[in-house]
Amino acid sequence: MPFDIDARVIENRRLSSDYNVLSLEAPDIAGATEPGQFVMVKPDRGIDPLLRRPFSVFEILRDGGRPVGLSILSKRVGVTTGQIFGAQAGQRVQCLGPLGRAFTLPGPATEVWMVAGGVGLAPFWTVAEALAGRGVTLTLFYGGRGDADLLYLDYFERLGVTLAVCTEDGSRGERGRVTIPLERALAARQAGTDVLVHACGPDPMLAAVARLAARYGCRCEVSVERVMGCGLGGCYSCVVPVKAANGGFHHVRSCISGPIFDAATLVWD
Amino acid sequence: MDLSVRLGPLTLKNPLIAASGCFGYGLEYGEVVDLSSLGGVCVKGLFLSEREGHPPPRIVETPGGMLNAIGLQGIGVHRFIAERLPELRERGATVLVNICGVTLDEYVEVARVLSDAEGVAAIELNISCPNIKEGGIQFGCSLSGTYDVVSAVKKVTHLPVIPKLTPNVTSPSAFARAAEDAGADAISLVNTFLAMAIDVETRRPRLSNIMGGLSGPAIRPIAVRMVYECRCEVKIPIIGMGGIMDARDALEFIIAGADAVQVGTANFVDPFVWGKILDGISDYMTRHGIARIADLVGTTDTSPAHSHA
Ligand SMILES: Cc1cc2nc3c(=O)[nH]c(=O)nc-3n(C[C@H](O)[C@H](O)[C@H](O)COP(=O)(O)OP(=O)(O)OC[C@H]3O[C@@H](n4cnc5c(N)ncnc54)[C@H](O)[C@@H]3O)c2cc1C
Ligand SMILES: Cc1cc2nc3c(=O)[nH]c(=O)nc-3n(C[C@H](O)[C@H](O)[C@H](O)COP(=O)(O)O)c2cc1C
């Protein structure tokens, strides 16, 4: 059951000229959120822009263990993300959630390899928090354009996550795409090590990760990003093609059947 | 206070209906809204068989509104009856089924199939979807086509038949008249306005289908005008819609002549909008001493304005 909260902005942390983390007071949503789920957000009550925008829940904020709020990690690309970047503490933001399906969280017998491209890092804070608590071995493959696109590395380090970092301009970590260290790791994986890959980022990255996972026989879940109208299955705008038994495809709403999908079920070309 | 409204043979407990294509098959919203609290739930347009619709991008925002070109993705009438209707019935929803057809025969066949199902309150004939070339718009843009499809469907069903009119014609009231003459039990209007948006950087249309239908507050004044014109033209009940965001907007349509209203795009912005609209209508009735919402229908006061000398 999703909650709609007229959430107070607790804090707006600007991480760079494009990225910010907006903390919202929304205890009901925070208490019900599973890793990978999202919220539909509207910082301005007006009709332009009219629709809410989807954001992964980034952190769950706690006070003495009790969930009191959540944050979103936003990259400024347009009107709403501009409003989110400019938001002030105390301001109200409409926040509806939690929505969508979560990532599968395995037990300690399985390693989880998180693959993030840019702002695709967002769903992995909660994944790492939940799985570190269960003693699951975690690796984060994290790629961005440059150093400024790589965020929160110290947080993942503190949780004991192994990091494989790369940038396209070589300003931090390995130069190149995140699929390079991922493929190396998949090739070097010991027989008998069970790995579940979780990926979030731009479509070409997801397609490449899905291909690699299939080639090396790993289960892989991806978080897809489509233009969403409502987040609840009402409008049919956010569809992705899912393989059908007859060799064709079905359009499936990524807001309610996703945004997390088993990569093997999607049509990638 | 009496919120009930009559649409020909059909009585709704209140005038608020979820608009087709904006509320899935209703069940998607079962956790958010008590479906039985709504006057009606109009489900997404159904053909005889399943359709995958258009490729994304399927929606784009424009000032005060949105364009959509979903392309009537749907599970088809048979799966709807088998997989969705039983639970809608269990939840006490008053179900209006929006139906589409490529041919007149398809409309007739879908209507026939629905007439045998338990739990359908009315058929809304979608002859006005602007987004697919052969999905009924050819009937909705021709007076004789409108007449023919309404009378053909009326012949095969005992259910109330409510053609949904397009605003993409010079005079929707002429189509209202054709629908009434053909025996329609009510009419609904408006469907979306054919529109287009282009990304000037890439010069590409923003929708895969190139064009799409505009909905939301941007269209409201035009839709109100069309409902008003139709009220002046026909006697049958009218379901009005187009950009209703709150109770005042709903009341505007009712005063213009709508017996009931549908709400589409606003549900995307706020899925909890339903209770707010119903409460707002009740408040208004209390404030204005109106006992029955039906008494407010078509009460636009066009007498010369009093001077304030
Ligand atoms: C399930 C889900 C989770 C998401 N999580 C996050 C997150 O945690 N952090 C984050 O920063 N973003 C996230 N996004 C993307 C975010 O929703 C879009 O960036 C946002 O909707 C843009 O809104 P805007 O009003 O700023 O842009 P607009 O003004 O609407 O558009 C400006 C430009 O941005 C681009 N754009 C707009 N929407 C999208 C989109 N959905 N995908 C790609 N490009 C787009 C287009 O090029 C467009 O022309 C998520 C998307 C989904 C579907
Ligand atoms: C995403 C979307 C899908 C729609 N699908 C249908 C449909 O299947 N059948 C139909 O008759 N109207 C459809 N409509 C039109 C609406 O039912 C309604 O007539 C229109 O959106 C105007 O109302 P609104 O401004 O409240 O949304 C759709 C509208 C939208 C925005």
XYZ file of C-alpha atoms and ligand atoms in Angstrom:
662
model
C 0.000 0.000 0.000
C 1.667 3.233 -1.094
C 1.521 6.355 1.057
C 1.290 9.890 -0.282
C 3.097 12.260 2.017
C 3.415 16.014 1.853
C 6.959 15.555 3.055
C 9.038 18.230 4.739
C 12.532 18.667 3.329
C 14.925 17.863 6.166
C 18.081 18.715 4.284
C 19.371 19.368 0.784
C 22.975 18.261 0.383
C 24.473 19.542 -2.875
C 27.238 17.190 -3.889
C 28.305 19.050 -7.038
C 26.809 21.412 -9.603
C 24.508 18.605 -10.793
C 24.011 16.079 -8.004
C 22.156 16.541 -4.756
C 20.697 14.390 -2.017
C 17.308 15.511 -0.782
C 16.187 14.170 2.607
C 12.450 13.976 3.170
C 10.458 13.396 6.338
C 8.325 10.407 5.349
C 8.338 7.763 8.088
C 5.545 5.615 6.630
C 7.241 5.333 3.249
C 10.679 4.827 4.783
C 9.392 2.044 7.022
C 7.835 0.145 4.127
C 10.549 0.532 1.464
C 12.452 -2.492 0.137
C 15.778 -2.025 -1.680
C 15.213 -1.015 -5.312
C 11.768 0.485 -4.837
C 11.020 4.026 -5.933
C 8.913 7.063 -5.058
C 7.002 9.505 -7.288
C 7.970 13.032 -6.363
C 6.531 16.484 -7.066
C 8.266 19.470 -5.464
C 5.857 22.061 -6.873
C 2.073 21.955 -6.617
C 1.572 23.786 -9.891
C 0.510 22.345 -13.223
C 3.756 23.007 -15.099
C 5.319 20.547 -14.753
C 2.159 18.595 -14.091
C 3.303 15.048 -13.425
C 5.423 13.575 -10.661
C 8.848 12.101 -11.379
C 10.226 8.699 -10.344
C 13.284 8.411 -8.078
C 14.833 5.391 -6.444
C 14.809 5.549 -2.690
C 18.459 6.283 -1.862
C 18.928 6.211 1.931
C 16.557 5.208 4.697
C 17.022 7.794 7.451
C 16.735 6.450 10.974
C 16.480 7.914 14.405
C 17.483 5.375 17.022
C 16.705 2.570 14.582
C 13.248 3.912 13.748
C 12.729 4.975 10.107
C 11.914 8.684 9.984
C 12.583 9.583 6.394
C 14.242 8.818 3.121
C 16.508 10.566 0.709
C 16.751 10.664 -3.055
C 19.958 11.077 -5.022
C 19.121 13.329 -7.949
C 21.012 14.343 -11.052
C 19.875 17.631 -12.557
C 18.648 17.037 -16.125
C 15.489 19.140 -16.431
C 12.689 21.030 -14.716
C 11.823 18.790 -11.768
C 15.389 17.730 -11.029
C 16.214 21.460 -11.170
C 13.542 22.097 -8.519
C 14.918 19.228 -6.456
C 18.397 20.708 -6.725
C 17.100 24.093 -5.574
C 14.836 22.822 -2.760
C 15.151 24.429 0.681
C 14.951 22.787 4.083
C 11.433 23.147 5.472
C 9.810 23.189 2.044
C 7.179 20.510 1.245
C 7.576 17.904 -1.484
C 4.804 15.489 -2.505
C 6.180 11.982 -2.180
C 4.247 8.826 -3.129
C 5.605 5.377 -2.364
C 7.059 2.905 -1.930
C 6.365 1.680 -5.452
C 7.482 -1.129 -7.729
C 9.349 -4.376 -7.204
C 12.501 -4.688 -5.163
C 15.809 -6.432 -5.878
C 16.055 -10.057 -4.756
C 18.110 -10.198 -1.572
C 19.872 -13.559 -1.199
C 21.470 -15.135 1.864
C 25.220 -15.383 2.587
C 25.706 -18.366 0.240
C 25.416 -15.981 -2.719
C 27.671 -13.035 -3.551
C 25.981 -9.885 -4.810
C 27.748 -7.803 -7.424
C 26.206 -4.374 -7.784
C 26.845 -2.613 -11.090
C 26.093 1.120 -11.145
C 26.435 3.700 -13.899
C 26.364 7.326 -12.718
C 23.197 8.188 -10.815
C 22.312 4.493 -11.159
C 24.072 4.200 -7.802
C 20.843 5.309 -6.126
C 19.202 1.949 -5.342
C 22.407 0.369 -4.012
C 22.696 2.164 -0.692
C 19.697 0.215 0.622
C 20.810 -3.028 -1.064
C 24.241 -2.758 0.556
C 22.801 -1.845 3.938
C 20.411 -4.800 3.940
C 22.913 -7.352 2.660
C 25.918 -6.259 4.728
C 23.707 -6.918 7.754
C 23.147 -10.479 6.518
C 26.813 -11.159 5.964
C 26.541 -11.317 2.173
C 29.810 -10.684 0.279
C 29.327 -7.505 -1.753
C 31.149 -5.899 -4.661
C 30.285 -2.579 -6.285
C 31.300 -2.017 -9.905
C 30.792 1.694 -10.305
C 31.366 3.736 -13.432
C 30.945 7.401 -14.259
C 32.104 9.934 -16.778
C 34.639 11.439 -14.387
C 35.648 11.686 -10.758
C 32.737 14.077 -10.008
C 30.210 11.421 -11.005
C 31.387 8.958 -8.377
C 29.598 9.462 -5.090
C 29.426 7.936 -1.622
C 32.405 5.608 -2.107
C 33.354 5.952 1.573
C 29.909 4.761 2.624
C 30.249 1.525 0.653
C 33.815 1.097 1.905
C 32.666 1.374 5.506
C 30.158 -1.421 4.920
C 32.983 -3.624 3.696
C 31.943 -3.574 0.040
C 34.750 -4.353 -2.414
C 34.967 -1.502 -4.927
C 35.830 -1.625 -8.621
C 35.711 1.944 -9.846
C 36.149 3.297 -13.344
C 35.761 6.573 -15.196
C 35.513 7.224 -18.895
C 38.107 10.022 -18.663
C 40.416 8.071 -16.366
C 40.258 10.714 -13.615
C 39.587 8.030 -11.023
C 40.050 4.283 -10.918
C 40.376 2.350 -14.125
C 39.813 4.154 -17.435
C 36.818 2.943 -19.437
C 33.434 1.361 -18.956
C 32.303 -0.488 -15.874
C 31.758 -3.634 -17.921
C 35.558 -4.060 -18.259
C 36.221 -4.920 -14.574
C 32.890 -6.762 -14.456
C 33.856 -9.056 -17.305
C 37.290 -9.630 -15.777
C 35.679 -10.626 -12.494
C 33.142 -12.878 -14.176
C 35.918 -14.637 -16.103
C 38.002 -15.083 -12.931
C 35.098 -16.298 -10.824
C 35.807 -19.604 -9.101
C 33.591 -22.501 -10.053
C 30.982 -22.929 -7.370
C 30.815 -19.251 -6.402
C 27.183 -18.277 -6.737
C 26.854 -14.684 -7.928
C 23.773 -12.515 -8.359
C 24.346 -9.360 -10.402
C 22.233 -6.257 -9.681
C 22.533 -3.440 -12.221
C 21.211 0.102 -12.527
C 22.289 2.694 -15.063
C 21.759 3.785 -18.651
C 20.187 1.285 -21.053
C 23.352 0.513 -23.064
C 25.130 -0.360 -19.815
C 22.246 -2.566 -18.683
C 22.204 -4.340 -22.045
C 25.952 -4.969 -21.863
C 25.733 -6.236 -18.276
C 22.806 -8.488 -19.160
C 24.778 -9.955 -22.075
C 27.829 -10.595 -19.884
C 25.762 -12.178 -17.125
C 24.099 -14.472 -19.647
C 27.443 -15.388 -21.226
C 28.989 -16.275 -17.866
C 25.870 -17.992 -16.554
C 25.028 -15.576 -13.744
C 21.602 -14.481 -12.618
C 21.166 -10.780 -13.237
C 18.531 -8.260 -12.176
C 18.347 -4.816 -13.752
C 16.543 -1.646 -12.731
C 15.150 -0.073 -15.899
C 14.372 3.584 -16.402
C 11.468 4.661 -18.584
C 9.405 7.823 -18.727
C 6.667 7.215 -16.177
C 3.355 8.982 -15.895
C 1.870 7.674 -12.684
C 3.980 4.916 -11.087
C 0.926 2.798 -10.301
C 0.067 1.090 -13.584
C -2.609 3.549 -14.674
C -1.185 5.103 -17.805
C 0.775 2.391 -19.667
C 3.581 4.770 -20.625
C 6.599 3.073 -19.017
C 6.446 -0.253 -20.841
C 9.388 -2.516 -21.651
C 9.349 -5.476 -24.041
C 9.378 -8.819 -22.256
C 10.049 -12.044 -24.164
C 6.898 -13.960 -25.061
C 6.557 -17.725 -25.420
C 5.983 -17.439 -29.179
C 9.348 -15.742 -29.752
C 7.807 -12.263 -29.858
C 7.340 -9.848 -26.986
C 4.783 -8.356 -24.628
C 4.819 -4.766 -23.427
C 4.925 -4.820 -19.637
C 4.540 -1.805 -17.342
C 7.879 -1.219 -15.633
C 6.281 0.691 -12.726
C 4.418 -2.346 -11.395
C 6.143 -5.349 -12.986
C 9.516 -3.595 -12.451
C 11.488 -1.413 -12.291
C 13.565 -4.444 -11.263
C 13.449 -7.229 -13.861
C 15.254 -10.524 -14.294
C 17.515 -9.472 -17.194
C 16.943 -12.753 -19.008
C 13.238 -12.005 -19.407
C 13.718 -8.719 -21.289
C 14.174 -8.162 -25.025
C 17.428 -6.214 -25.318
C 17.787 -5.209 -28.981
C -27.486 15.062 0.585
C -28.074 13.082 -2.614
C -25.020 12.591 -4.810
C -26.594 9.939 -7.012
C -26.978 10.558 -10.713
C -28.920 8.817 -13.449
C -27.444 8.055 -16.834
C -30.524 6.782 -18.642
C -31.214 3.314 -17.226
C -28.068 3.397 -15.084
C -27.913 4.965 -11.626
C -24.524 5.875 -10.159
C -24.032 6.516 -6.445
C -22.159 9.711 -7.265
C -21.097 11.586 -10.403
C -17.384 10.734 -10.211
C -16.043 8.179 -12.714
C -12.436 7.137 -13.353
C -11.675 7.923 -17.009
C -10.754 5.210 -19.457
C -7.036 4.655 -19.999
C -6.098 6.570 -16.864
C -6.984 3.962 -14.254
C -5.714 0.710 -15.786
C -8.361 -1.959 -15.298
C -9.215 -0.452 -11.914
C -7.598 -3.187 -9.849
C -4.211 -1.447 -10.093
C -5.738 1.162 -7.777
C -7.520 -1.273 -5.466
C -5.137 -0.551 -2.576
C -5.285 3.204 -2.999
C -8.995 3.798 -3.594
C -12.096 1.973 -2.408
C -13.417 1.224 -5.893
C -16.972 0.975 -4.571
C -16.779 4.597 -3.387
C -16.595 5.823 -6.978
C -19.613 6.496 -9.127
C -17.967 4.291 -11.708
C -14.738 2.856 -13.032
C -14.268 3.106 -16.788
C -11.624 0.594 -17.783
C -8.985 0.911 -20.462
C -10.140 0.564 -24.064
C -10.636 -3.066 -25.139
C -10.616 -4.655 -28.542
C -11.646 -8.229 -29.237
C -8.056 -9.430 -28.873
C -4.836 -8.366 -27.171
C -2.765 -5.478 -28.498
C 0.750 -4.385 -27.638
C 0.284 -0.691 -28.442
C 2.930 1.752 -29.637
C 6.627 1.667 -28.745
C 7.817 4.215 -26.129
C 8.096 7.143 -25.683
C 4.349 7.123 -25.202
C 3.835 10.273 -23.180
C 5.340 13.732 -23.046
C 4.445 16.701 -20.890
C 3.400 20.051 -22.293
C 2.385 23.154 -20.320
C -0.550 22.220 -18.109
C -1.020 18.902 -19.812
C 0.386 15.816 -21.422
C 0.327 14.116 -24.795
C -0.176 10.387 -24.950
C 0.059 7.863 -27.715
C -0.259 4.577 -25.880
C -1.856 2.943 -28.906
C -4.552 1.149 -26.920
C -2.392 -1.584 -25.455
C -4.810 -4.003 -23.882
C -5.606 -7.565 -22.903
C -8.700 -7.919 -25.088
C -12.266 -8.435 -23.986
C -12.077 -12.174 -23.275
C -9.121 -11.964 -20.905
C -10.713 -8.915 -19.292
C -13.846 -10.872 -18.485
C -11.915 -13.891 -17.241
C -9.111 -12.178 -15.345
C -10.281 -8.753 -14.161
C -14.054 -8.573 -14.060
C -14.569 -11.063 -11.197
C -12.370 -9.072 -8.810
C -13.875 -5.752 -9.927
C -17.255 -7.260 -9.110
C -16.015 -8.476 -5.724
C -14.737 -5.020 -4.897
C -18.131 -3.545 -5.657
C -17.013 -1.392 -8.579
C -19.584 -0.038 -11.029
C -17.799 -1.016 -14.218
C -18.085 0.884 -17.477
C -16.203 -0.846 -20.258
C -14.599 1.323 -22.928
C -14.631 -0.627 -26.197
C -12.837 -0.163 -29.490
C -13.031 -1.705 -32.901
C -11.219 -1.615 -36.196
C -14.481 -2.419 -37.935
C -18.140 -2.013 -37.102
C -18.358 -5.785 -36.718
C -15.661 -5.716 -34.072
C -17.584 -3.158 -31.959
C -20.680 -5.300 -32.261
C -18.828 -8.463 -31.320
C -17.085 -6.900 -28.285
C -20.430 -5.490 -27.114
C -22.096 -8.865 -27.545
C -19.401 -10.641 -25.541
C -19.686 -8.076 -22.721
C -23.463 -8.356 -22.622
C -23.152 -11.989 -21.584
C -20.719 -11.173 -18.767
C -21.785 -10.548 -15.206
C -20.866 -7.220 -13.655
C -20.779 -4.759 -16.551
C -22.834 -1.620 -15.914
C -22.444 0.104 -19.277
C -20.512 0.180 -22.521
C -18.594 3.299 -23.460
C -18.007 3.266 -27.210
C -14.574 4.673 -27.914
C -15.008 6.208 -31.360
C -12.563 8.968 -30.564
C -9.053 7.677 -29.849
C -6.764 9.927 -31.901
C -3.741 7.646 -31.631
C -4.388 4.753 -33.926
C -5.396 5.014 -37.508
C -8.023 2.322 -37.416
C -9.464 2.341 -33.938
C -12.830 3.880 -34.291
C -11.841 7.454 -34.974
C -13.082 6.956 -38.521
C -16.557 6.416 -37.011
C -16.203 9.281 -34.564
C -15.297 11.805 -37.243
C -18.275 11.046 -39.477
C -21.878 11.743 -38.538
C -23.170 8.711 -40.401
C -20.378 6.548 -38.957
C -21.345 7.622 -35.445
C -24.992 6.914 -36.134
C -24.221 3.502 -37.645
C -21.959 2.221 -34.896
C -24.271 3.353 -32.103
C -27.353 1.806 -33.678
C -25.522 -1.426 -34.531
C -24.259 -1.844 -30.958
C -27.648 -0.903 -29.477
C -29.194 -3.782 -31.441
C -27.049 -6.444 -29.781
C -26.946 -5.353 -26.149
C -29.279 -4.607 -23.276
C -26.498 -2.585 -21.605
C -26.542 1.218 -21.672
C -24.471 2.427 -24.645
C -22.446 5.610 -24.196
C -20.512 6.798 -27.259
C -17.446 8.844 -26.362
C -17.106 11.819 -28.667
C -13.988 13.364 -30.095
C -13.232 17.073 -29.742
C -11.297 16.935 -33.026
C -14.280 18.036 -35.121
C -15.703 21.467 -35.772
C -18.954 20.831 -33.969
C -19.129 18.019 -31.404
C -22.773 18.896 -30.735
C -23.709 17.665 -34.214
C -22.177 14.317 -33.222
C -24.091 14.397 -29.951
C -27.258 14.740 -31.994
C -26.294 11.845 -34.281
C -25.626 9.710 -31.189
C -28.973 10.634 -29.626
C -30.823 9.937 -32.870
C -29.169 6.513 -33.037
C -30.471 5.643 -29.585
C -27.446 6.308 -27.362
C -28.322 6.188 -23.660
C -25.818 8.945 -22.864
C -22.720 10.497 -24.390
C -19.310 11.165 -22.937
C -16.868 13.854 -24.003
C -14.159 14.801 -24.524
C -11.504 12.374 -25.595
C -8.049 13.902 -26.107
C -7.138 16.634 -28.600
C -4.857 15.549 -31.430
C -1.556 17.316 -30.812
C 2.191 17.192 -31.372
C 5.442 18.154 -29.668
C 8.896 18.342 -31.246
C 12.336 18.378 -29.627
C 13.931 21.393 -31.302
C 17.488 20.207 -30.590
C 17.063 16.931 -32.439
C 14.030 17.984 -34.553
C 12.464 14.677 -33.636
C 8.846 14.287 -32.533
C 8.712 13.633 -28.790
C 6.363 10.683 -29.250
C 7.187 7.526 -31.197
C 3.774 7.827 -32.853
C 4.653 11.414 -33.948
C 1.253 12.718 -32.782
C -0.687 12.100 -29.609
C -3.697 13.202 -27.593
C -3.558 16.219 -25.280
C -5.230 15.900 -21.883
C -5.065 17.712 -18.558
C -5.891 21.246 -17.382
C -4.749 22.752 -20.693
C -7.876 21.436 -22.437
C -10.437 22.184 -19.744
C -11.977 25.430 -21.054
C -12.469 23.924 -24.511
C -13.988 20.777 -23.038
C -16.356 22.829 -20.856
C -17.471 24.751 -23.915
C -18.151 21.521 -25.808
C -20.168 20.031 -22.941
C -22.182 23.245 -22.760
C -22.897 23.144 -26.504
C -23.943 19.495 -26.350
C -26.233 20.216 -23.374
C -27.985 22.800 -25.541
C -28.337 20.274 -28.371
C -29.429 16.956 -26.800
C -31.614 15.624 -23.978
C -29.664 12.451 -23.152
C -27.303 12.515 -20.155
C -23.742 13.751 -20.641
C -20.566 12.562 -18.979
C -18.149 15.487 -19.116
C -14.384 15.410 -18.816
C -11.174 17.134 -19.783
C -8.647 18.494 -17.307
C -10.623 18.077 -14.095
C -8.129 18.394 -11.227
C -10.362 19.165 -8.256
C -13.946 19.611 -7.058
C -14.330 23.097 -8.549
C -13.364 21.810 -11.981
C -15.853 18.934 -11.652
C -18.591 21.375 -10.602
C -17.807 23.569 -13.606
C -18.591 20.647 -15.929
C -21.764 19.784 -14.013
C -23.011 23.357 -14.181
C -22.155 23.427 -17.901
C -24.438 20.425 -18.374
C -22.663 17.231 -17.392
C -24.713 14.710 -15.391
C -21.512 12.948 -14.365
C -17.806 13.575 -14.834
C -14.709 11.532 -15.544
C -11.259 12.245 -14.221
C -8.182 11.001 -16.050
C -4.888 12.836 -15.963
C -5.413 14.160 -12.411
C -5.246 10.571 -11.161
C -1.646 10.362 -12.406
C -0.707 13.435 -10.405
C -2.627 12.391 -7.291
C -4.092 8.892 -6.999
C -5.878 10.023 -3.841
C -7.745 12.757 -5.725
C -11.087 10.882 -5.623
C -11.967 11.433 -1.975
C -10.860 15.048 -2.238
C -13.182 15.727 -5.188
C -16.156 14.017 -3.537
C -15.600 15.928 -0.284
C -15.280 19.171 -2.213
C -18.548 18.547 -4.055
C -20.332 17.825 -0.767
C -18.929 20.997 0.810
C -20.132 23.014 -2.151
C -23.615 21.516 -1.938
C -23.811 22.311 1.763
C -22.585 25.843 1.183
C -25.086 26.455 -1.607
C -27.983 24.577 -0.011
C -28.189 22.050 -2.843
C -29.865 18.817 -1.755
C -29.413 16.801 -4.943
C -26.406 17.059 -7.242
C -28.756 16.360 -10.148
C -30.344 19.764 -9.496
C -27.079 21.480 -10.387
C -26.754 19.929 -13.837
C -26.903 22.435 -16.693
C -27.608 25.438 -14.487
C -25.239 27.909 -16.135
C -26.803 31.312 -15.618
C -26.537 33.174 -18.900
C -29.040 35.873 -18.058
C -27.707 39.417 -18.474
C -25.335 40.211 -15.631
C -26.749 42.416 -12.866
C -25.273 45.865 -12.932
C -23.555 46.969 -9.756
C -24.464 50.609 -10.075
C 12.253 3.870 -11.562
C 13.085 5.100 -11.814
C 13.994 5.515 -10.860
C 14.766 6.668 -11.062
N 15.648 7.022 -10.095
C 16.386 8.142 -10.255
C 17.303 8.544 -9.237
O 17.436 7.897 -8.197
N 18.004 9.694 -9.434
C 17.867 10.448 -10.578
O 18.527 11.484 -10.679
N 17.025 10.069 -11.551
C 16.282 8.947 -11.425
N 15.403 8.578 -12.432
C 15.280 9.419 -13.625
C 14.423 10.642 -13.301
O 13.098 10.222 -13.076
C 14.456 11.653 -14.460
O 15.731 12.172 -14.566
C 13.468 12.785 -14.184
O 12.163 12.314 -14.416
C 13.723 13.998 -15.048
O 12.740 14.964 -14.725
P 12.942 16.500 -15.082
O 11.632 17.181 -14.845
O 14.115 17.047 -14.344
O 13.302 16.451 -16.605
P 12.370 16.980 -17.800
O 12.369 18.472 -17.756
O 11.092 16.251 -17.785
O 13.215 16.479 -19.023
C 14.482 17.068 -19.371
C 15.261 16.075 -20.157
O 15.681 15.050 -19.267
C 15.677 13.820 -19.907
N 14.784 12.890 -19.197
C 13.594 13.169 -18.621
N 13.059 12.084 -18.078
C 13.918 11.098 -18.295
C 13.933 9.724 -17.992
N 12.935 9.126 -17.313
N 14.973 9.001 -18.399
C 15.981 9.570 -19.054
N 16.038 10.845 -19.374
C 15.029 11.598 -19.012
C 15.182 14.029 -21.292
O 16.305 14.152 -22.156
C 14.452 15.329 -21.228
O 14.424 15.987 -22.446
C 14.629 7.416 -12.255
C 13.733 7.003 -13.228
C 12.949 5.858 -13.031
C 11.987 5.422 -14.070
C -2.624 7.906 -20.967
C -4.051 8.058 -21.447
C -4.723 6.951 -21.982
C -6.038 7.049 -22.428
N -6.677 5.951 -22.925
C -7.985 6.044 -23.317
C -8.705 4.899 -23.769
O -8.198 3.764 -23.773
N -9.996 5.065 -24.175
C -10.613 6.296 -24.137
O -11.784 6.403 -24.499
N -9.972 7.383 -23.682
C -8.668 7.293 -23.275
N -8.015 8.415 -22.799
C -8.742 9.701 -22.731
C -9.293 9.957 -21.324
O -10.219 8.959 -20.947
C -9.955 11.340 -21.247
O -10.985 11.398 -22.203
C -8.984 12.476 -21.527
O -7.709 12.188 -20.988
C -9.464 13.822 -20.970
O -9.601 13.795 -19.559
P -8.446 14.282 -18.533
O -7.980 15.619 -18.982
O -9.097 14.262 -17.178
O -7.347 13.266 -18.626
C -6.697 8.315 -22.351
C -6.028 9.415 -21.800
C -4.727 9.304 -21.350
C -4.041 10.514 -20.752
